[in-house]
mmCIF file of C-alpha atoms and ligand atoms in Angstrom:
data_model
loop_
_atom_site.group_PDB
_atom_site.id
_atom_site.type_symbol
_atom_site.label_atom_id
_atom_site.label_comp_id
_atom_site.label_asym_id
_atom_site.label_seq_id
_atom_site.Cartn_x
_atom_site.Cartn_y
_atom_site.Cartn_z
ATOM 1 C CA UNK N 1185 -3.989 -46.943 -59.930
ATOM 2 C CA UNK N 1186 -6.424 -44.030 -59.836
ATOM 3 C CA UNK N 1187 -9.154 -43.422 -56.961
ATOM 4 C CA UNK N 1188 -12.388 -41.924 -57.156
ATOM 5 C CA UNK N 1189 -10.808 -38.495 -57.873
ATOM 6 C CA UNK N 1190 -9.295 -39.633 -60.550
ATOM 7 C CA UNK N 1191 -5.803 -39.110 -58.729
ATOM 8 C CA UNK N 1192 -3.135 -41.234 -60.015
ATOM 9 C CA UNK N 1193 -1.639 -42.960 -56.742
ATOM 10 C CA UNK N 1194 1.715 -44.386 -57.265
ATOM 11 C CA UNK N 1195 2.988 -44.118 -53.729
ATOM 12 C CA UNK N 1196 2.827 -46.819 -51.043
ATOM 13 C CA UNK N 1197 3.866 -46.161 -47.522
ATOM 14 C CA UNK N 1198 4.034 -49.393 -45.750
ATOM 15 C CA UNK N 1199 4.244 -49.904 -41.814
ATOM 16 C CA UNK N 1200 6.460 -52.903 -40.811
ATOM 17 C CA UNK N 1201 5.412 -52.535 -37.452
ATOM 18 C CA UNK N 1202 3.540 -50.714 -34.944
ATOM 19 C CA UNK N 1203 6.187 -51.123 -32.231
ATOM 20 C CA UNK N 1204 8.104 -47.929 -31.349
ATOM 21 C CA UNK N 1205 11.341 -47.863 -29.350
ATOM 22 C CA UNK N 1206 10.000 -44.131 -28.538
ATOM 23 C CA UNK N 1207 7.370 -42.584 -26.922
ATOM 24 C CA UNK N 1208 6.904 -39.271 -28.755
ATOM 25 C CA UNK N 1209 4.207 -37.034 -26.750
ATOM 26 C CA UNK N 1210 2.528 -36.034 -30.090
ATOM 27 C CA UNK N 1211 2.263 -39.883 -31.489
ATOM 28 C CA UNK N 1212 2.460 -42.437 -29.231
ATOM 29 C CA UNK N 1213 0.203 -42.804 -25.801
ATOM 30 C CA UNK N 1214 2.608 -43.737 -22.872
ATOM 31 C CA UNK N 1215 0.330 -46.682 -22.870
ATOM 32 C CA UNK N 1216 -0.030 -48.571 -26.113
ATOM 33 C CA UNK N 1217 -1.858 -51.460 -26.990
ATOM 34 C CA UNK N 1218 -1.083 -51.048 -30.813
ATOM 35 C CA UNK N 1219 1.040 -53.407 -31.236
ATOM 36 C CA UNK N 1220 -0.146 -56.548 -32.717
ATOM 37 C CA UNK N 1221 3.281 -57.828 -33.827
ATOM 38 C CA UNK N 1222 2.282 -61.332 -34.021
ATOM 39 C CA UNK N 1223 0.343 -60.522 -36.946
ATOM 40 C CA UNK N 1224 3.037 -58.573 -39.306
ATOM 41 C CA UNK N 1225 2.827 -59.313 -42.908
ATOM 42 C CA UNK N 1226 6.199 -61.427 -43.476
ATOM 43 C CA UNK N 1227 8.854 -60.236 -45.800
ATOM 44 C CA UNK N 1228 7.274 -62.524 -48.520
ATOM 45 C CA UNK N 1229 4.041 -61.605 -48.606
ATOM 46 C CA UNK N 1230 5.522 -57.844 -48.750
ATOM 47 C CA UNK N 1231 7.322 -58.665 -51.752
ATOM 48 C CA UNK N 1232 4.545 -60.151 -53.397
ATOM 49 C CA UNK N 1233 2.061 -57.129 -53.076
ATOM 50 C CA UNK N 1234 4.399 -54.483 -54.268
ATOM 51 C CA UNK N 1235 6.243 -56.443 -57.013
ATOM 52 C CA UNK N 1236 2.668 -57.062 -58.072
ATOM 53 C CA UNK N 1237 1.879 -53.102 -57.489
ATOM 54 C CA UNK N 1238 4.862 -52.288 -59.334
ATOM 55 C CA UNK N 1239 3.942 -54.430 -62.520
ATOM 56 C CA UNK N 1240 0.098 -54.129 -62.345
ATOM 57 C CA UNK N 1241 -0.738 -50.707 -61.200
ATOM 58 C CA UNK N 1242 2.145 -48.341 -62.204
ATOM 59 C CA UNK N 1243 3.928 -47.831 -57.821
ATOM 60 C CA UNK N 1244 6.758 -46.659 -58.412
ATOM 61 C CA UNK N 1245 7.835 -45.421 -54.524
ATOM 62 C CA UNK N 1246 7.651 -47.663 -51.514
ATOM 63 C CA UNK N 1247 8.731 -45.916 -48.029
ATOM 64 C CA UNK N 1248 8.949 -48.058 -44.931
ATOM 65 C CA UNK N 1249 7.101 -46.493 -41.733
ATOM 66 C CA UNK N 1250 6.000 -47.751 -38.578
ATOM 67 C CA UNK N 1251 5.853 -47.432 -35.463
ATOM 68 C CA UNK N 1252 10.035 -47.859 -35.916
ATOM 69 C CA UNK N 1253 10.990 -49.856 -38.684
ATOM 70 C CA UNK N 1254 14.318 -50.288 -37.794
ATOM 71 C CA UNK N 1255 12.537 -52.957 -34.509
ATOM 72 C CA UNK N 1256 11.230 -55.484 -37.558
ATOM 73 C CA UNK N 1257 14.446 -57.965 -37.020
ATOM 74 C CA UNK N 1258 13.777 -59.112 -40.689
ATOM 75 C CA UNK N 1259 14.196 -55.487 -41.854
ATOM 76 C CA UNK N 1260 17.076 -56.184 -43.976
ATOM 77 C CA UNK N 1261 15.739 -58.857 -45.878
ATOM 78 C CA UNK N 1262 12.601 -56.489 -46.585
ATOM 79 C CA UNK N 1263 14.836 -53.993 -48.253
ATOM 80 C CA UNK N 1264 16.920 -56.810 -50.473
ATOM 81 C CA UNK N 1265 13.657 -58.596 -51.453
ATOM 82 C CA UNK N 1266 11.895 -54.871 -52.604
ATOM 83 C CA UNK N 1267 15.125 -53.729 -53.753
ATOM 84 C CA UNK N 1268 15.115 -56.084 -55.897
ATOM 85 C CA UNK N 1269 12.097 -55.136 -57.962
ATOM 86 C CA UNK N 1270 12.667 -53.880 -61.531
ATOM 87 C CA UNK N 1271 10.281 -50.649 -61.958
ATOM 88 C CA UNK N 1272 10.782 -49.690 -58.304
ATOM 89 C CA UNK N 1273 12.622 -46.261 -58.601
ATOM 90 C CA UNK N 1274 12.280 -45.542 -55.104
ATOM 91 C CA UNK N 1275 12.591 -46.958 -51.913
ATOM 92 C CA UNK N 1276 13.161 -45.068 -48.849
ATOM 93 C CA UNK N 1277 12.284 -45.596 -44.813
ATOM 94 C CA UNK N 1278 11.232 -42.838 -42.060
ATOM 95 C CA UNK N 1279 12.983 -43.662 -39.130
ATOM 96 C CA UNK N 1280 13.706 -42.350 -35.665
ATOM 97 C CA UNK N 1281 17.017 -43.169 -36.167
ATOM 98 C CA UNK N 1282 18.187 -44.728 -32.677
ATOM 99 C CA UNK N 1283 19.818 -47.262 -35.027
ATOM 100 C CA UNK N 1284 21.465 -45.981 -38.356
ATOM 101 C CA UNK N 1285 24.655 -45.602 -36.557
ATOM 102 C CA UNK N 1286 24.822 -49.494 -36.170
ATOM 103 C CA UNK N 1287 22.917 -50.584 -39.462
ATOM 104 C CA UNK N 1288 23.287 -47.585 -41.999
ATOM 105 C CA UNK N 1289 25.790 -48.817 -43.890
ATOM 106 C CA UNK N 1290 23.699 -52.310 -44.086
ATOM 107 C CA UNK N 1291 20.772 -50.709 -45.119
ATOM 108 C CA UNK N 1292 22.655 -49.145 -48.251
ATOM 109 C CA UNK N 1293 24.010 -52.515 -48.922
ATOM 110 C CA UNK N 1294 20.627 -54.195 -48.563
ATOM 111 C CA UNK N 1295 19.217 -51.506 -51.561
ATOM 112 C CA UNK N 1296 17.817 -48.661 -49.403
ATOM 113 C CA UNK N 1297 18.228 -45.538 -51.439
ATOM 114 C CA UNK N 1298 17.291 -43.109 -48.653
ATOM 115 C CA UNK N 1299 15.960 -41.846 -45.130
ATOM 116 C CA UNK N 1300 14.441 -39.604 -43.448
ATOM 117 C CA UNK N 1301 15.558 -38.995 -39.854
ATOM 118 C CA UNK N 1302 13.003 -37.767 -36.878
ATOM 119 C CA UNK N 1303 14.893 -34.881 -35.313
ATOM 120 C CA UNK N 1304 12.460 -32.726 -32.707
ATOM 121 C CA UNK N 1305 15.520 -31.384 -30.961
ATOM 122 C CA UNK N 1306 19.024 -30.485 -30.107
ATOM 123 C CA UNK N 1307 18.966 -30.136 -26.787
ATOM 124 C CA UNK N 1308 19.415 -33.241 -24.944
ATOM 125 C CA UNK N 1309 16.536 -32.542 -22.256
ATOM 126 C CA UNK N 1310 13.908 -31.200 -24.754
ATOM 127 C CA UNK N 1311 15.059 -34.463 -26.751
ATOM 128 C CA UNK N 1312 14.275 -36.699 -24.064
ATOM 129 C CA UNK N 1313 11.050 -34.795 -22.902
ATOM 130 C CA UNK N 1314 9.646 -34.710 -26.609
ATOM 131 C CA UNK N 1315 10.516 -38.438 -27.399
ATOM 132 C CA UNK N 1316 10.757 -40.139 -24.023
ATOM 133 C CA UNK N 1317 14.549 -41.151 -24.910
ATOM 134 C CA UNK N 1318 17.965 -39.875 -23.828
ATOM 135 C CA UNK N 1319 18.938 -40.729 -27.673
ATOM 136 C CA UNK N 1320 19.627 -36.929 -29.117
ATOM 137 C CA UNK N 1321 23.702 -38.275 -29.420
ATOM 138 C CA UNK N 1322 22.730 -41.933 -30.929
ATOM 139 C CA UNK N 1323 20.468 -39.755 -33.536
ATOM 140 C CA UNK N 1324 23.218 -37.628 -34.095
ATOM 141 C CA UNK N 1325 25.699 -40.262 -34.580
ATOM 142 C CA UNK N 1326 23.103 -42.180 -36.654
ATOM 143 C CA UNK N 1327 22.457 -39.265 -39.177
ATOM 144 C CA UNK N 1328 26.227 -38.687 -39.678
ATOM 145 C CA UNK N 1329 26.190 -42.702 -40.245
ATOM 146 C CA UNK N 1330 23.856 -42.178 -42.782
ATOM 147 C CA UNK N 1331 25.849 -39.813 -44.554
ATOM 148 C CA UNK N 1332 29.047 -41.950 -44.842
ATOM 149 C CA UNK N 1333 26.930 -44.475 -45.831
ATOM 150 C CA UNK N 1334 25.977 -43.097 -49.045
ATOM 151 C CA UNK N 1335 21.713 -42.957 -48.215
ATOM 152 C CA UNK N 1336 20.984 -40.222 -50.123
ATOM 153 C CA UNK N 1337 18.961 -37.334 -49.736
ATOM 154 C CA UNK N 1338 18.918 -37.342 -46.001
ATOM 155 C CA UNK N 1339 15.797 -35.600 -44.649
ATOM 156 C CA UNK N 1340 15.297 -34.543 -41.384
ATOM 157 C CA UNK N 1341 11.319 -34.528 -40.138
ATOM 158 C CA UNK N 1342 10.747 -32.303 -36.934
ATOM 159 C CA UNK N 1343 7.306 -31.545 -35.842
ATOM 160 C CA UNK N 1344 6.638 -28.316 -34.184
ATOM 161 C CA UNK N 1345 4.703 -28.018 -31.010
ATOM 162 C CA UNK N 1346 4.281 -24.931 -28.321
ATOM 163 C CA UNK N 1347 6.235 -25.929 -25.326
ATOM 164 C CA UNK N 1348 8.424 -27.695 -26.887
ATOM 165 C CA UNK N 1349 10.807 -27.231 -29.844
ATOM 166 C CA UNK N 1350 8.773 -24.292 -31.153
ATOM 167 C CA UNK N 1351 12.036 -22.221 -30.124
ATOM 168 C CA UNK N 1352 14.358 -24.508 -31.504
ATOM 169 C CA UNK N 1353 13.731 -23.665 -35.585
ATOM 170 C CA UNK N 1354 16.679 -21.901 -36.222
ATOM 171 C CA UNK N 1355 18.902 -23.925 -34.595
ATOM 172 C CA UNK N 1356 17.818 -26.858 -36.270
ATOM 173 C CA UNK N 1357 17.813 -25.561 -39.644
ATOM 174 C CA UNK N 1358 21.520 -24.132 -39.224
ATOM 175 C CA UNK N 1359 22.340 -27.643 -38.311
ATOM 176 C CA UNK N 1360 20.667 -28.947 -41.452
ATOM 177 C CA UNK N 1361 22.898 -26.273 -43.212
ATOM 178 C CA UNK N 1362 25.742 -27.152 -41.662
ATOM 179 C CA UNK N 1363 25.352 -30.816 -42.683
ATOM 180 C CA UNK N 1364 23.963 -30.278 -46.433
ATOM 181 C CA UNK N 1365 20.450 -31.822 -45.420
ATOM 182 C CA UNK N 1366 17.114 -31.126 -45.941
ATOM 183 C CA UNK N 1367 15.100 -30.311 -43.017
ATOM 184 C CA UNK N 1368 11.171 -30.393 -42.848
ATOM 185 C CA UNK N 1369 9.099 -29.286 -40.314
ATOM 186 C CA UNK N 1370 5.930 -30.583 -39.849
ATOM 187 C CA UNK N 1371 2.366 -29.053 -38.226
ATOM 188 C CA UNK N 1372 1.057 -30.998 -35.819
ATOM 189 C CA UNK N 1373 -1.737 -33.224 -36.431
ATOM 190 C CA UNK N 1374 -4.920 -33.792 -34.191
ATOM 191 C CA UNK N 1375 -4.216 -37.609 -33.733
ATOM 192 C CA UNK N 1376 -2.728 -38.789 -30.537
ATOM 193 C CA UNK N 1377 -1.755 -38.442 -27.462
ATOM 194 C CA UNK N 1378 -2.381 -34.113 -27.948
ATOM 195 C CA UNK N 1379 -5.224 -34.517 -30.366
ATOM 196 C CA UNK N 1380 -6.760 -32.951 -27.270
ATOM 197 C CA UNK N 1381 -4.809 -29.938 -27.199
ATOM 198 C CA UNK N 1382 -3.892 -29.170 -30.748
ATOM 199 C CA UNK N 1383 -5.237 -25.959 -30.632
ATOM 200 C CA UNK N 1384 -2.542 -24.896 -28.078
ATOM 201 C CA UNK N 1385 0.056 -26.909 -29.066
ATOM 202 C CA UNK N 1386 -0.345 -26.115 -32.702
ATOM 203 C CA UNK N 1387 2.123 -24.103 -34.938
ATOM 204 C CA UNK N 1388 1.195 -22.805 -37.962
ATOM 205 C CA UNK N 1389 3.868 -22.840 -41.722
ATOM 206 C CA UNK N 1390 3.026 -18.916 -41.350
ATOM 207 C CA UNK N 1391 4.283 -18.958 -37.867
ATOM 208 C CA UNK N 1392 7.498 -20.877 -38.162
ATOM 209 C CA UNK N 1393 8.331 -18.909 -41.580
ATOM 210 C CA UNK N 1394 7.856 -15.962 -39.080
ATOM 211 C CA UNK N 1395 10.018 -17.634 -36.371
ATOM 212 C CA UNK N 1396 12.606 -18.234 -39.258
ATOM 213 C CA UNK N 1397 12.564 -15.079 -40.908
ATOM 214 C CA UNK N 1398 15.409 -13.279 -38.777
ATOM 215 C CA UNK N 1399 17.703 -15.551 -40.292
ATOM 216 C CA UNK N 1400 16.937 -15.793 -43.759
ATOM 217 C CA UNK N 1401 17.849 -13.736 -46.349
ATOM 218 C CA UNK N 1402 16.051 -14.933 -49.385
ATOM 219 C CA UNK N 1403 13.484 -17.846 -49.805
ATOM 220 C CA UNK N 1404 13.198 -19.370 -52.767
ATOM 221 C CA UNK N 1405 10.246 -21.888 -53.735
ATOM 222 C CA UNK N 1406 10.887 -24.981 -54.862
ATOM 223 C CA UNK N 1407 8.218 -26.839 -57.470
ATOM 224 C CA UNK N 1408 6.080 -28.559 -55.006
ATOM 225 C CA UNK N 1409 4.390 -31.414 -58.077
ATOM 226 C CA UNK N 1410 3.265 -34.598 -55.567
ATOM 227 C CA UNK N 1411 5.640 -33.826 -52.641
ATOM 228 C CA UNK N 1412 3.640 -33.697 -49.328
ATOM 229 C CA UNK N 1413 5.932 -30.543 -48.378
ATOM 230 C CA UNK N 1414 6.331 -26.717 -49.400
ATOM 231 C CA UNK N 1415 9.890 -26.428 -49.892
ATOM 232 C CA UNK N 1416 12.275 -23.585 -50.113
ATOM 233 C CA UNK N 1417 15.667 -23.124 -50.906
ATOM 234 C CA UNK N 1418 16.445 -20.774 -48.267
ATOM 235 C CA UNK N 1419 19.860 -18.398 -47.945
ATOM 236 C CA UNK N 1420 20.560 -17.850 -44.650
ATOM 237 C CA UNK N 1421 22.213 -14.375 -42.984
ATOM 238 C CA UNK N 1422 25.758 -16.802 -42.582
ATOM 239 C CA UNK N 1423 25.966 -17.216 -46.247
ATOM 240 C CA UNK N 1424 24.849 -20.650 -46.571
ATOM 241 C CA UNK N 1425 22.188 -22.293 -48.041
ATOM 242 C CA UNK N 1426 19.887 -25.092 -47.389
ATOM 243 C CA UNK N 1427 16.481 -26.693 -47.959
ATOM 244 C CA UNK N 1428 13.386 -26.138 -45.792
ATOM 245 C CA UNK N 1429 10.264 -28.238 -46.210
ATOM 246 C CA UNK N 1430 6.999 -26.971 -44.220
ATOM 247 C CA UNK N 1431 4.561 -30.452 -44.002
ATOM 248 C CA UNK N 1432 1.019 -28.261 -44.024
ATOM 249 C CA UNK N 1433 -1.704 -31.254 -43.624
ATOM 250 C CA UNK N 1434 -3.768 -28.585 -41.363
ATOM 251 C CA UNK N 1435 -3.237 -24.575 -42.648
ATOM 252 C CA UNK N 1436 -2.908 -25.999 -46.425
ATOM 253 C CA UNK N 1437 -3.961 -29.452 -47.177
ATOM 254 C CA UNK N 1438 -2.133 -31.210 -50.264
ATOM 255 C CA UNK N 1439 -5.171 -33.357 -51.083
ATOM 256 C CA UNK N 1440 -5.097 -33.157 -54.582
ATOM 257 C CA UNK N 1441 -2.424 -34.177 -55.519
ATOM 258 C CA UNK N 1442 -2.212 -36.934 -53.083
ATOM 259 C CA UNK N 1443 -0.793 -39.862 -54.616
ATOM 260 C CA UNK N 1444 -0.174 -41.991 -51.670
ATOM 261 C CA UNK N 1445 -2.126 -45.297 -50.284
ATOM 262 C CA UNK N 1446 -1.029 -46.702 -46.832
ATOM 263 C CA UNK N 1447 -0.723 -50.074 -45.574
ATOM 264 C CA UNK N 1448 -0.499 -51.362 -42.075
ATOM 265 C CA UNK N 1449 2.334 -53.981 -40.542
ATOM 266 C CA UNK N 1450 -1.123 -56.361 -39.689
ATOM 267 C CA UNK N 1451 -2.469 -55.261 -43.761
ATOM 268 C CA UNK N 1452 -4.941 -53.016 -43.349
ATOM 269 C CA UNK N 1453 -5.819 -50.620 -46.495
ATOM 270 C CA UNK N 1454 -5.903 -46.642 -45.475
ATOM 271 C CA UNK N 1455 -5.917 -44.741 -48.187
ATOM 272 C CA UNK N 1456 -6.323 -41.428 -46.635
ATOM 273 C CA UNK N 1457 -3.852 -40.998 -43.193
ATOM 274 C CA UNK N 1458 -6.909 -39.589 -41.519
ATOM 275 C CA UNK N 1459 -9.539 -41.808 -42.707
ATOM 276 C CA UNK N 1460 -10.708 -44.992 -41.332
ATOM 277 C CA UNK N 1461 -9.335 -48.033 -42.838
ATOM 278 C CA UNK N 1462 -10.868 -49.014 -45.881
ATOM 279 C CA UNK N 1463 -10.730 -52.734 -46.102
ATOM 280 C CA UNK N 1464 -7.311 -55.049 -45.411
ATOM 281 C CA UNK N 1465 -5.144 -57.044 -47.878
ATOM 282 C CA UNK N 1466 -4.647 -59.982 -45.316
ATOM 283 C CA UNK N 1467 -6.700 -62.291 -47.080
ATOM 284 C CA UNK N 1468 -5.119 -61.921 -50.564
ATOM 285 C CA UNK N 1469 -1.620 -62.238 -49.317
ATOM 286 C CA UNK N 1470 -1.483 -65.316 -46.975
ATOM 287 C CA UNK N 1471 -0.908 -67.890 -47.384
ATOM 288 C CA UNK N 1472 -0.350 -67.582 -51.105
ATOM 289 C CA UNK N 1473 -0.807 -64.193 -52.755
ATOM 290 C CA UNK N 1474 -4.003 -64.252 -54.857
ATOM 291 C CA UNK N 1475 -3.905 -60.860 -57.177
ATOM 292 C CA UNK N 1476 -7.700 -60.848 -58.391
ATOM 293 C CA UNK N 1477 -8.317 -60.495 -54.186
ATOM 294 C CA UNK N 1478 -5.624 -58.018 -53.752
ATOM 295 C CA UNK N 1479 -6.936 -56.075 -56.682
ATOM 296 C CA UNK N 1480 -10.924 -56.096 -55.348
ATOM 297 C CA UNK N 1481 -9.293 -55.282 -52.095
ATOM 298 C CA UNK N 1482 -7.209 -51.891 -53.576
ATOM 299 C CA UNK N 1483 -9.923 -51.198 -55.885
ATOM 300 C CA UNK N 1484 -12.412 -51.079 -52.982
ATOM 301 C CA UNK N 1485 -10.303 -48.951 -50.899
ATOM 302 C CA UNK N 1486 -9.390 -46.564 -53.478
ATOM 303 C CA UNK N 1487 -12.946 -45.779 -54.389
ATOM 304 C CA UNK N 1488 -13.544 -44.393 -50.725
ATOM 305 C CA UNK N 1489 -10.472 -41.982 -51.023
ATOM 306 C CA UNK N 1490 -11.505 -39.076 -49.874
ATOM 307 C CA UNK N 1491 -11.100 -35.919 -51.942
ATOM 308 C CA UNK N 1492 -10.088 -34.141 -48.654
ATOM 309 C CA UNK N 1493 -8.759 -35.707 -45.452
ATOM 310 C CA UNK N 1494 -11.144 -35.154 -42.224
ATOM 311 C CA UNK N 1495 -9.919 -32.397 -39.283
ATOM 312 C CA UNK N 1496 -8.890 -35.212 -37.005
ATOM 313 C CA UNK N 1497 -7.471 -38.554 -37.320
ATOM 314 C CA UNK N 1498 -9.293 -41.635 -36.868
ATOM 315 C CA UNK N 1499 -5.871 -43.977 -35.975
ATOM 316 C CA UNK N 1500 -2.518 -43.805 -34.218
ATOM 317 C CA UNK N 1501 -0.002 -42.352 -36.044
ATOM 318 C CA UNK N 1502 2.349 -45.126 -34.999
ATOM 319 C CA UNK N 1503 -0.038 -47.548 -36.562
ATOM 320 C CA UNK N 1504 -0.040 -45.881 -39.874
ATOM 321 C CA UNK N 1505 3.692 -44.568 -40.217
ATOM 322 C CA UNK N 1506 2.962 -40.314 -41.062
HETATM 323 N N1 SAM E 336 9.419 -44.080 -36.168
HETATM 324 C C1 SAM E 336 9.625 -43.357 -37.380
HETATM 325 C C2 SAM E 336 10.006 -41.924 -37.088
HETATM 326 O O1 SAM E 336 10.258 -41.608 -35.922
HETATM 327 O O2 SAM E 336 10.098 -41.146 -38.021
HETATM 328 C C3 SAM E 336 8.488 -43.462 -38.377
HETATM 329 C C4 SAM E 336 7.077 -43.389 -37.878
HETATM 330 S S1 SAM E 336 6.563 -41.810 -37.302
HETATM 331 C C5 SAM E 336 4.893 -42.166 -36.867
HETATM 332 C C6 SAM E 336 6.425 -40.891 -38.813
HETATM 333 C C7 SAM E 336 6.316 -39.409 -38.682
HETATM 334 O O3 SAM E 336 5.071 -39.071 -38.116
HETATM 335 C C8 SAM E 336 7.383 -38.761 -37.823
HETATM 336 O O4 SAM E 336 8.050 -37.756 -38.538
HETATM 337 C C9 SAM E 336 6.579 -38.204 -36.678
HETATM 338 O O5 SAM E 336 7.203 -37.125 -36.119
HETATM 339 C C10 SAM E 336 5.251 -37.904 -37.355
HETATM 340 N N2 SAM E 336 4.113 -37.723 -36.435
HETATM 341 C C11 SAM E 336 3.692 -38.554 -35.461
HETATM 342 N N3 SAM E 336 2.609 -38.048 -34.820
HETATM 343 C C12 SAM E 336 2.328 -36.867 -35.404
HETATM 344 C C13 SAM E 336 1.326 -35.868 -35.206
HETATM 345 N N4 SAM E 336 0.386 -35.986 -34.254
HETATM 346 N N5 SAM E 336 1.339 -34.775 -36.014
HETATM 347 C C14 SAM E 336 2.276 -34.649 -36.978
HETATM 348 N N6 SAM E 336 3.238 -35.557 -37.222
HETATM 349 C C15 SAM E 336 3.283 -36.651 -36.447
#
């Protein structure tokens, strides 16, 4: 599939739901009439449109998003059914992880090759304050789950805000260390719930480098090709050595060489995360799939890809998944 830039997009991040068992303050108003969960696109129908993405248009990576996709109770047959696509090298899920330490080892089973875990804190009380959930040990337990369960890489996703966890980088990347995971922190975007105070609540990749740098010894850059993050390997003053991923959608977009379309748990087409929607596949997926409408559909959508994605976001991020 290529868009109007003539970027090749091979990357579908698909929201299974809008529903979010947290209330993070960055993403999710406290509240949120989002959720349309009547309206999901059933496991079927996702099959359908990315075993016919897969053959047709060259997608080669699916990640489930939400919202939390870990609340769709027909998750696991979504992961069997698209891990059981030939041509599908990748298929991973962002989750907030509340759940991996009961279903982690299901997931593998089911096909999931991967995850990346939300992790804002490690301190209990900032935990709860940042995601409206005394769940800091449940995440814990649920990322060690994931390791014994074989998912693998295991990325941790933090995003960095002023009052907040802004203090908390080196701890969280000597935890990452200590565990042999990747950890990513990511600048905070102007869409929800502090959209209207981004400029104070904002942390720049220069500033965390700068909150890092007592710590680190060497940082070493790390090919960056389609990934949507900057990443180091970084050797730390205790001898170790770990990964660190700065997400830069606001100091240093990664627009061209974005290779990513996103669709919504109700099917609508966004294929910029700060864009409008551009069109939905609803029509060309129930009841029957119908791939000349699913194709005028994506080729619609991909023509209004933007070469560059707008200052602020037009959607919730718990509708579209990050
Ligand atoms: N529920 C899952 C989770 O917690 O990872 C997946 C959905 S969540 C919307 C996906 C990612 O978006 C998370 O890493 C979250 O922290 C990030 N996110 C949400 N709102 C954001 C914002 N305003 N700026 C930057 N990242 C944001």
């Amino acid at each position: 599939m290529h868009d109007s830039q003539g970027r090749i997009v091979r990357y579908l991040r698909l929201s299974l739901t809008s529903a979010c068992s947290m209330r993070c303050v960055y993403c999710r108003p406290a509240v949120d009439a989002s959720h349309r969960g009547d309206n999901v696109l059933k496991p079927q129908a996702i099959e359908h449109l990315v075993r016919h993405m897969v053959k047709r248009h060259g997608l080669v990576k699916v990640r489930l998003t939400g919202g939390e996709p870990t609340a769709r109770p027909d998750l696991m047959e979504i992961i069997q059914r698209l891990a059981g696509i030939t041509g599908l090298d990748d298929l991973a899920m962002t989750t907030n992880g509340l759940t991996l330490g009961r279903h982690a080892e299901a997931y593998r089973r089911a096909g999931l090759r991967r995850v990346n875990v939300s992790l804002d804190s490690l301190n209990a009380t900032t935990f709860k304050r940042m995601t409206g959930v005394a769940g800091l040990d449940r995440v814990l337990a649920g990322i060690d789950a994931a390791c014994e369960a074989g998912l693998d890489p295991i990325r941790l996703n933090t995003v960095v805000v002023t009052e907040g966890n802004a203090d908390e980088l080196p701890a969280l990347v000597r935890f990452a260390a200590s565990r042999g995971l990747e950890i990513r922190f990511i600048e905070l975007m102007p869409m929800g719930p502090l959209a209207g105070q981004w400029a104070e609540r904002y942390v720049s990749q220069e500033q965390m480098r700068q909150r890092l740098a007592p710590m680190v010894e060497h940082w070493q850059a790390i090919e960056q090709g389609h990934d949507s993050a900057q990443r180091y390997r970084v050797r730390l003053d205790d001898g170790r050595s770990v990964v660190v991923g700065f997400i830069t959608p606001m100091s240093c977009n990664f627009c061209a060489q974005c290779n990513r379309l996103r669709i919504t748990a109700v099917g609508d087409l966004y294929p910029c995360l700060m864009d409008q929607p551009r069109g939905s596949i609803v029509d060309a997926v129930h009841p029957d799939f119908d791939p000349d409408r699913f194709d005028a559909a994506l080729d619609d959508a991909l023509s209004l890809k933007l070469a560059e994605h707008p200052m602020a976001g037009y959607t919730q991020m718990t509708i579209l998944g990050g």
